[in-house]
CSV table of C-alpha atoms in Angstrom, one decimal:
chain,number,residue,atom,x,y,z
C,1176,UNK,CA,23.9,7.3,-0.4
C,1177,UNK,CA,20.4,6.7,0.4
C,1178,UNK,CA,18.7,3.7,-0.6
C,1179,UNK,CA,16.8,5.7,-3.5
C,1180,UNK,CA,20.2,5.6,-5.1
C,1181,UNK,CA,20.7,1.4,-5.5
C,1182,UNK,CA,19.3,-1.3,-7.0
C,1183,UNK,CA,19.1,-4.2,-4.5
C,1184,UNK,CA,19.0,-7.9,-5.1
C,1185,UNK,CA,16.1,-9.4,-4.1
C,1186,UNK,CA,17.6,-11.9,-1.5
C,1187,UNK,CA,18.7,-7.6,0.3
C,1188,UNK,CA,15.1,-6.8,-1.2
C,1189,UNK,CA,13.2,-9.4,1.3
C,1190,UNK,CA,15.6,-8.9,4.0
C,1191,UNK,CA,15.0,-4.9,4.3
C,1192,UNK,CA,12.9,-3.6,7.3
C,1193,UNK,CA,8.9,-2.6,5.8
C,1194,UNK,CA,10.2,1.5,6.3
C,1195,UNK,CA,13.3,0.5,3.9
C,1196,UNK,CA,11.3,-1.0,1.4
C,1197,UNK,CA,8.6,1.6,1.7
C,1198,UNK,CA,11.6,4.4,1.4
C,1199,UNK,CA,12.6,2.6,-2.4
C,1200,UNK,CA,8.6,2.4,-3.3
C,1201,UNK,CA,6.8,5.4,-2.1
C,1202,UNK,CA,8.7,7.7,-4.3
C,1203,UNK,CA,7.1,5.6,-7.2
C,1204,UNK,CA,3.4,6.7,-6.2
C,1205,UNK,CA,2.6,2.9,-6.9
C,1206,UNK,CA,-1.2,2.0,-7.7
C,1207,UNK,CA,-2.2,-1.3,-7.4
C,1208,UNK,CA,-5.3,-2.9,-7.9
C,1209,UNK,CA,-6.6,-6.0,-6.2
C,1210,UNK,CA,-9.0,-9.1,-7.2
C,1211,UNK,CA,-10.2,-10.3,-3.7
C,1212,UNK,CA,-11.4,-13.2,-5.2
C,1213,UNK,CA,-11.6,-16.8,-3.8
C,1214,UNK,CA,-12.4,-15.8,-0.3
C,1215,UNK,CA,-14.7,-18.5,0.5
C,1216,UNK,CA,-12.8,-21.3,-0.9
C,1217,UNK,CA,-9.6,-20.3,1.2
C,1218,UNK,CA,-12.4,-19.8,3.9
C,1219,UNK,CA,-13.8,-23.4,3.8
C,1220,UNK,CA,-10.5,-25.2,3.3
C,1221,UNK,CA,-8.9,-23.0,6.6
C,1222,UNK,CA,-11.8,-23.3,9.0
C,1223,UNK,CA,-13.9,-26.4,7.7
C,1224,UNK,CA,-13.2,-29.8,8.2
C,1225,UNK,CA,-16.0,-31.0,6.1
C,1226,UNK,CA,-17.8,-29.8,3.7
C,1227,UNK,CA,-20.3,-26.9,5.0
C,1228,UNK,CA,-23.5,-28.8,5.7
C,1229,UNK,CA,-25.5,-25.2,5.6
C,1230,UNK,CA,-24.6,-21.2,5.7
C,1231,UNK,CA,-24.1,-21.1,8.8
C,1232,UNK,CA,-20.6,-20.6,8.4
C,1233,UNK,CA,-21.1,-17.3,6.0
C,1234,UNK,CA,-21.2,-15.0,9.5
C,1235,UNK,CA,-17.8,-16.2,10.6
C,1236,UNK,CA,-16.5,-16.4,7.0
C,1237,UNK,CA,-17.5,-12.4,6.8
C,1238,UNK,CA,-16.2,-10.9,10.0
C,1239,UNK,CA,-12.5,-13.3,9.2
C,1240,UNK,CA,-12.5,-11.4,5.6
C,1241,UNK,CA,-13.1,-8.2,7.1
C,1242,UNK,CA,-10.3,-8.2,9.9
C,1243,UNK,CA,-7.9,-10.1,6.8
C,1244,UNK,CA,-8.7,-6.5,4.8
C,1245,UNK,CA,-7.2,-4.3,7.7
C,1246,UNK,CA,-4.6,-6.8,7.7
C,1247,UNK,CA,-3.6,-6.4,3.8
C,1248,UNK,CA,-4.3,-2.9,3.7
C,1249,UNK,CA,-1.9,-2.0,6.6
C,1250,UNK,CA,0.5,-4.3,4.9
C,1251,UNK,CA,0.4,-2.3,1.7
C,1252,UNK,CA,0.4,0.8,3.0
C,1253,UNK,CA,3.5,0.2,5.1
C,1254,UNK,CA,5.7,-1.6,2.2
C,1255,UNK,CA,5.0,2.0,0.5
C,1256,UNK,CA,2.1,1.5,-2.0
C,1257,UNK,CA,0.3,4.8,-2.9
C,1258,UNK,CA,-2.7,4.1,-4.4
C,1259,UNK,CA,-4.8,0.7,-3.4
C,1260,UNK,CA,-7.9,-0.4,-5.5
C,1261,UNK,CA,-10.3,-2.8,-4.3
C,1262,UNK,CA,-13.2,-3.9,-6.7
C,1263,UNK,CA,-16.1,-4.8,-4.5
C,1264,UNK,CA,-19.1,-4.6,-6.6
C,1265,UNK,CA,-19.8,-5.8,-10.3
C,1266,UNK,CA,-22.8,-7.2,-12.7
C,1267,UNK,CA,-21.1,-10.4,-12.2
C,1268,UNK,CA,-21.6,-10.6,-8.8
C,1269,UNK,CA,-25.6,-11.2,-9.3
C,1270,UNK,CA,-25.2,-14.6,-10.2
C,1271,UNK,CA,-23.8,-15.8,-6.6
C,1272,UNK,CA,-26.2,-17.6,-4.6
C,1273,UNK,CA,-28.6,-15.6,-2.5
C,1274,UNK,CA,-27.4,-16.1,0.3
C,1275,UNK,CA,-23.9,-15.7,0.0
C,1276,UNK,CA,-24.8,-12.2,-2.2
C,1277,UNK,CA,-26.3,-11.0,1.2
C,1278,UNK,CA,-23.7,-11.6,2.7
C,1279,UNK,CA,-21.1,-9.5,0.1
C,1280,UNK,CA,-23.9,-6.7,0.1
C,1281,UNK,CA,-22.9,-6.5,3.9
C,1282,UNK,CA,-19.4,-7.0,3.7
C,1283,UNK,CA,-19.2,-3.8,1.8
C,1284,UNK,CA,-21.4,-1.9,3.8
C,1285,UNK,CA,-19.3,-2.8,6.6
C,1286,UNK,CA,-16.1,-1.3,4.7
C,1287,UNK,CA,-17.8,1.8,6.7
C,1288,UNK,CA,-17.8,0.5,10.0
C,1289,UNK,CA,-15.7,-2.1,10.9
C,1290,UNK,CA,-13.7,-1.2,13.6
C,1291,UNK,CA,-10.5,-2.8,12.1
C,1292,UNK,CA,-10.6,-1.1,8.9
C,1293,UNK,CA,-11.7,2.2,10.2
C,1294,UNK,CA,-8.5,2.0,12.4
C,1295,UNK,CA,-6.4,0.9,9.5
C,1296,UNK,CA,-7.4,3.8,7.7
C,1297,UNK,CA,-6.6,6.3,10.4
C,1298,UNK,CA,-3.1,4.7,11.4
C,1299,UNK,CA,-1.6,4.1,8.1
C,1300,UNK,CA,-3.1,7.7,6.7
C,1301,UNK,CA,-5.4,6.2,3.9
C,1302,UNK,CA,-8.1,8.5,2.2
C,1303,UNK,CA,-10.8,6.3,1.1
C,1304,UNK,CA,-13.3,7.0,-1.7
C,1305,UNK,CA,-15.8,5.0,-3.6
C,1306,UNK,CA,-16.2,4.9,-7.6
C,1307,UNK,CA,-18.2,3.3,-10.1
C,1308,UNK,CA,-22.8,3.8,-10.5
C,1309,UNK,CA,-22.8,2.9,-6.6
C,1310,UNK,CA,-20.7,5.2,-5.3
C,1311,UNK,CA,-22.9,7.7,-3.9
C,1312,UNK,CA,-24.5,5.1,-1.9
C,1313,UNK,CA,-21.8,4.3,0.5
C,1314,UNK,CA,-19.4,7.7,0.4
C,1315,UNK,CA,-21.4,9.4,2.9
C,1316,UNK,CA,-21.3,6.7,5.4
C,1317,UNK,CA,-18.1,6.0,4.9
C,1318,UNK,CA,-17.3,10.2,5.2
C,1319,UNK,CA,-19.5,9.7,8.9
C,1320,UNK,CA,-17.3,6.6,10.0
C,1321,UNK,CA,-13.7,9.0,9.3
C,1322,UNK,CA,-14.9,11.7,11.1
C,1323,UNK,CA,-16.2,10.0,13.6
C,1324,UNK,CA,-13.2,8.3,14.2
C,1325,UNK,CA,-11.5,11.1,15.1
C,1326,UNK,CA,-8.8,14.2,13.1
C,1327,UNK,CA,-7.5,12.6,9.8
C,1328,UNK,CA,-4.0,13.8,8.6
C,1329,UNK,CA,-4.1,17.2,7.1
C,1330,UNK,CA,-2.7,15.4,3.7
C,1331,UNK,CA,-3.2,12.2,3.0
C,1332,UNK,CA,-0.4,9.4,2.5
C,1333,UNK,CA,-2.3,6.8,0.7
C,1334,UNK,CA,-5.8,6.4,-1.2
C,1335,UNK,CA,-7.8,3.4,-0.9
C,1336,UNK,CA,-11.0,3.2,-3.7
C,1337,UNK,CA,-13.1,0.6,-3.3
C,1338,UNK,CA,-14.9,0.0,-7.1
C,1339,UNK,CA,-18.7,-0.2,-7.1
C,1340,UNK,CA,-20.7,-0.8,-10.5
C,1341,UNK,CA,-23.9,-2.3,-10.8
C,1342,UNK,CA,-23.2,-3.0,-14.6
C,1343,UNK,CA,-21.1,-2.7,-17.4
C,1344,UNK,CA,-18.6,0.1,-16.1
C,1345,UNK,CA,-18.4,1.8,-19.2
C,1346,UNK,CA,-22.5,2.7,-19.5
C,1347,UNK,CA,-21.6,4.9,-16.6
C,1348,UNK,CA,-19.0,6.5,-17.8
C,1349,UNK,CA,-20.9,6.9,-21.6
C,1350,UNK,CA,-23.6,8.8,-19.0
C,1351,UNK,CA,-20.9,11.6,-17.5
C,1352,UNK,CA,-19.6,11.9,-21.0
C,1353,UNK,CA,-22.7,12.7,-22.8
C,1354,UNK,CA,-23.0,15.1,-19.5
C,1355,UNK,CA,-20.0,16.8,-19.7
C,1356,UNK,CA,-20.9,17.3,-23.8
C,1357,UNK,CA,-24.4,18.9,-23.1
C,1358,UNK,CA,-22.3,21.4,-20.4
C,1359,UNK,CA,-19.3,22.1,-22.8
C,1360,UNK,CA,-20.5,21.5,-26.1
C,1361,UNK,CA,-17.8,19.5,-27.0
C,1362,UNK,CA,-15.9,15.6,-26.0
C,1363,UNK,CA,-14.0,15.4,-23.0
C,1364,UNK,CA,-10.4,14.9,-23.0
C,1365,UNK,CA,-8.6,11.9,-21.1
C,1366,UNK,CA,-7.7,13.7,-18.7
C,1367,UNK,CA,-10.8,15.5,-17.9
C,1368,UNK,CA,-13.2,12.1,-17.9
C,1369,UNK,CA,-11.1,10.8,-14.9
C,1370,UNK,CA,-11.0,14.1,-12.9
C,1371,UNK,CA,-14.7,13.6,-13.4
C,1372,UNK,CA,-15.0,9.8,-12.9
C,1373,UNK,CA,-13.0,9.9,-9.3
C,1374,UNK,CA,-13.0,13.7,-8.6
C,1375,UNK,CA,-9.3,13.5,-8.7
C,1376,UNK,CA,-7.4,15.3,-11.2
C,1377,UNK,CA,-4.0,13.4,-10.3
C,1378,UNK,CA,-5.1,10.1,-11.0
C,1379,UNK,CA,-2.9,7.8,-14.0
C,1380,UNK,CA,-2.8,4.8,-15.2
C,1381,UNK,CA,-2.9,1.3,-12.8
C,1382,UNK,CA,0.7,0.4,-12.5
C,1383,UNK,CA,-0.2,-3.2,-10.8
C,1384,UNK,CA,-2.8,-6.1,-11.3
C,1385,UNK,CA,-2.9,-9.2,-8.9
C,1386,UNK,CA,-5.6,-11.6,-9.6
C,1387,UNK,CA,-6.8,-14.9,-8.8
C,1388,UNK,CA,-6.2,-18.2,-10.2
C,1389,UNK,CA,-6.4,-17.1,-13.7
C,1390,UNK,CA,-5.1,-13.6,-15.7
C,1391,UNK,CA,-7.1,-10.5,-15.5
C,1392,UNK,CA,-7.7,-7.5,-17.3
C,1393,UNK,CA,-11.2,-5.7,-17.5
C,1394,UNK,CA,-12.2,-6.7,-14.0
C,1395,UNK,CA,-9.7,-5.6,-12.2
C,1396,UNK,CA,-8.4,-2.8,-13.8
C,1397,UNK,CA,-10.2,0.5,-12.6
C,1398,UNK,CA,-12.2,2.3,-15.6
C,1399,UNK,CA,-10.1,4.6,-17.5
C,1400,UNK,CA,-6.9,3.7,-15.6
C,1401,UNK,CA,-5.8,0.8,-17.8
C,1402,UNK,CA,-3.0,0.5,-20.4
C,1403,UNK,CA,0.1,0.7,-18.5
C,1404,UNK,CA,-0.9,-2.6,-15.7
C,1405,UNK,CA,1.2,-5.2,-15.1
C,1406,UNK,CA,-0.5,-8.3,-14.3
C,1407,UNK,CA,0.6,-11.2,-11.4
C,1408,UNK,CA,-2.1,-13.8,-10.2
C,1409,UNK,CA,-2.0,-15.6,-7.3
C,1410,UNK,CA,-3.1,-19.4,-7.1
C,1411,UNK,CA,-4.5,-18.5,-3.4
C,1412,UNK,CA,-6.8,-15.3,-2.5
C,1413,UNK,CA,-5.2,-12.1,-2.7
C,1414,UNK,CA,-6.6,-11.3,0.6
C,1415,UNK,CA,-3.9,-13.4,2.5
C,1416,UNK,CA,-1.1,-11.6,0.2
C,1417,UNK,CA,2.0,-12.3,2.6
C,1418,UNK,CA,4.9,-9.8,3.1
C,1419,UNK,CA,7.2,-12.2,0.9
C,1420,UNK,CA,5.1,-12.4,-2.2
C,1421,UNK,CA,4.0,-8.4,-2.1
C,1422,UNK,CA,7.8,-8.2,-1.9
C,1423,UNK,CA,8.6,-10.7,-5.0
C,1424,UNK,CA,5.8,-8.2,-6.7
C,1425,UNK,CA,7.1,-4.8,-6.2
C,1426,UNK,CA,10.8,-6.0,-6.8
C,1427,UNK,CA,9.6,-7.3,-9.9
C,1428,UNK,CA,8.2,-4.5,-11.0
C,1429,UNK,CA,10.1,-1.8,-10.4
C,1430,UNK,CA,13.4,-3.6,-11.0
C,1431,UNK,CA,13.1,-6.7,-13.4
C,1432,UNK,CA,12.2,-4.3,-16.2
C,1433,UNK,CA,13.4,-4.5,-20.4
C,1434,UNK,CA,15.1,-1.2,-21.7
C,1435,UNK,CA,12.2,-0.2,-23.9
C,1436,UNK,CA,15.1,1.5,-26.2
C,1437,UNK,CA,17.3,-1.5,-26.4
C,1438,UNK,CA,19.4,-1.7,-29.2
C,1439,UNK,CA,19.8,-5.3,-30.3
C,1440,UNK,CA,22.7,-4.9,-32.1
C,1441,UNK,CA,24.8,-4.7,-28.7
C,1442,UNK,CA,23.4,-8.4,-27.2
C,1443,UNK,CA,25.7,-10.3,-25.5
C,1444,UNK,CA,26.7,-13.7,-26.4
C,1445,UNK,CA,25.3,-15.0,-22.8
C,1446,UNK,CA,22.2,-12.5,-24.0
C,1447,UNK,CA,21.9,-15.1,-26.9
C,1448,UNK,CA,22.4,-17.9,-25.7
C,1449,UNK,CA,20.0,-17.7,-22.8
C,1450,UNK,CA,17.0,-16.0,-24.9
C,1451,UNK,CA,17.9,-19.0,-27.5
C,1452,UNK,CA,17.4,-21.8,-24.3
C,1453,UNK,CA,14.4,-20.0,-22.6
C,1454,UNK,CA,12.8,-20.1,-26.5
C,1455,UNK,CA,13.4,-23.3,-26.9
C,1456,UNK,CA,12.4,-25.3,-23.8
C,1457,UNK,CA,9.4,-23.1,-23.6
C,1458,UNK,CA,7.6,-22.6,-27.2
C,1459,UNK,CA,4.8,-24.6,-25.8
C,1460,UNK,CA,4.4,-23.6,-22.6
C,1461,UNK,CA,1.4,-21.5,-21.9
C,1462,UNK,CA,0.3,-18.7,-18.9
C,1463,UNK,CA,-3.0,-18.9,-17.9
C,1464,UNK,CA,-4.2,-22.3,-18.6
C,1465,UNK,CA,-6.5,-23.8,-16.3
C,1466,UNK,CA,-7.5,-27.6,-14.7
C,1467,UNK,CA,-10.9,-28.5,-13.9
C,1468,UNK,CA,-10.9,-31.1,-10.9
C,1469,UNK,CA,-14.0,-32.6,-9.7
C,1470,UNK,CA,-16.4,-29.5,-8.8
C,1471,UNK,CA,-13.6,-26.5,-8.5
C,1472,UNK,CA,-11.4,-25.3,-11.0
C,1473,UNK,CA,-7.4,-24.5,-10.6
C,1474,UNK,CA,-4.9,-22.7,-12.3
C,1475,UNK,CA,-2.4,-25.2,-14.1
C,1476,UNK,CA,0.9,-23.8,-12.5
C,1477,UNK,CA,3.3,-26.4,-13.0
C,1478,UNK,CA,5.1,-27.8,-16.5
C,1479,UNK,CA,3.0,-30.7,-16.8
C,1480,UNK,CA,0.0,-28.3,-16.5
C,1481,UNK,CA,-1.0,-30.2,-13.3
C,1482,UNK,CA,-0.2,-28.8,-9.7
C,1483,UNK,CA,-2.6,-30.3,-8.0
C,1484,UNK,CA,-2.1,-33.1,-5.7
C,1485,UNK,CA,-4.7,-36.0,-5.9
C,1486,UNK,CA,-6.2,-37.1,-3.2
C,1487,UNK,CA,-9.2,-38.7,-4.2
C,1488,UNK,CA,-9.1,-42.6,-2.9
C,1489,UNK,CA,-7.7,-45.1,-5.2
């Protein structure tokens, strides 16, 4: 019996060896999308022991970011997940300050040439595209860095797209459709808008979401690939995702599931009961809310909707 063929618990789920899990996942052909959001925060409470006094710190906060991306996306790649999206570029992302925007614009053009990532890829067997209005300006150097590199696997065994858009996704994607209509003189199906949006005709919908302090949709979920995403925030980066909580994730997912053709009629009495207790002790009890605490806001995680300890002097 091969490992396809159970359902572990998830105390044997945590305790299997990254090729075990990545035998019980791959056959899924998982994509997963990533918010790397709240970089510089983690950054500043990590390496700072004061507040920064300057931006000084920015050079060392990019090239620790860029080595804890070939970290993640080794870590993904060998727990099994297919597809990995990364949005790197939106409208939103014009309001940061100056300074640390020059610093993102580089980041992403060093998605091309750090020599971390560009190993990453090659080990683990990633293709890695671009998508989104900005695509076109960093696919060739990142095609140049590959080859450079040295032979890539004849097929593929995971896809990496990083998202670039320098506004509202969906003017870009009203430009190829109105495109494709003056070619074939008629609307594009579904299917044929994301063959055209990531030159990939196998592409379906985003299967995972993890965010960043507070729930997600529309940012993180890659144009045209939304509808079927389930969504799981973290209350720290994304970027330092550990082995244990990508773990929690994909067991979650593929295994604490509802029978979308359950028949009430055949509930247990423990069924009852517990869905009656869970109700009750929870009808006010929201996801998502958040806490504002002096300049820096926090997701409010525990039942009190406070999980922050307070250390300010007394």
């Amino acid at each position: 019996m091969s490992l396809t063929d159970i359902v572990p618990s998830l105390d044997e789920f945590t305790q299997f060896s990254d090729e075990q899990v990545a035998e019980l996942v791959y056959p899924h052909q998982l994509g997963v999308s990533l918010l790397i959001n709240g970089t510089r925060r983690w950054y500043v409470s990590k390496y700072l022991s004061s507040p920064p006094e300057d931006d000084s710190y920015l050079l060392h906060y990019l090239q620790v970011v860029l080595e804890r991306l070939a970290e993640l996306f080794t870590l993904l790649a060998s727990h099994g997940v297919y597809r990995v999206f990364i949005p790197v570029y939106s409208e939103d992302q014009k309001q940061r300050h100056a300074t640390a925007h020059h610093y993102l614009m580089q980041g992403i053009a060093s998605l091309s040439s750090h020599p971390d990532l560009i190993a990453t890829y090659h080990q683990m067997g990633y293709d890695v595209r671009f998508y989104g209005d900005m695509a076109q300006h960093f696919r060739g150097d990142m095609e140049e860095a590959m080859n450079a590199a040295g032979p890539r696997r004849a097929q593929p065994r995971h896809y990496l797209y990083f998202g670039a858009n320098s506004g509202n996704p969906h003017n870009h994607l009203f430009e190829l459709v109105t495109q494709f209509g003056v070619i074939h003189n008629r609307p594009p199906t579904w299917e044929e808008m994301v063959e055209l949006y990531y030159e990939d005709a196998t592409m379906r919908p985003l299967d995972i979401l993890i965010g960043f302090n507070r729930i997600y949709a529309r940012m993180g979920v890659p144009t045209l690939l939304e509808g079927s995403e389930q969504i799981y925030t973290t209350l720290v980066t994304p970027l330092i995702l550990s082995r244990k909580s990508l773990r929690n994730i994909l067991y979650d997912h593929l295994f604490n599931q509802h029978d979308v053709g359950r028949d009430y009629k055949i509930m247990g009495e423990c069924d009852l009961n517990h869905l009656r207790d869970y109700y009750r002790s929870h009808e006010e009890t929201i996801i998502g809310l958040m806490q504002k605490r002096d300049n820096l806001v926090y997701a409010a995680y525990s039942p009190d909707s406070s999980g922050i300890p307070d250390r300010r002097p007394r």
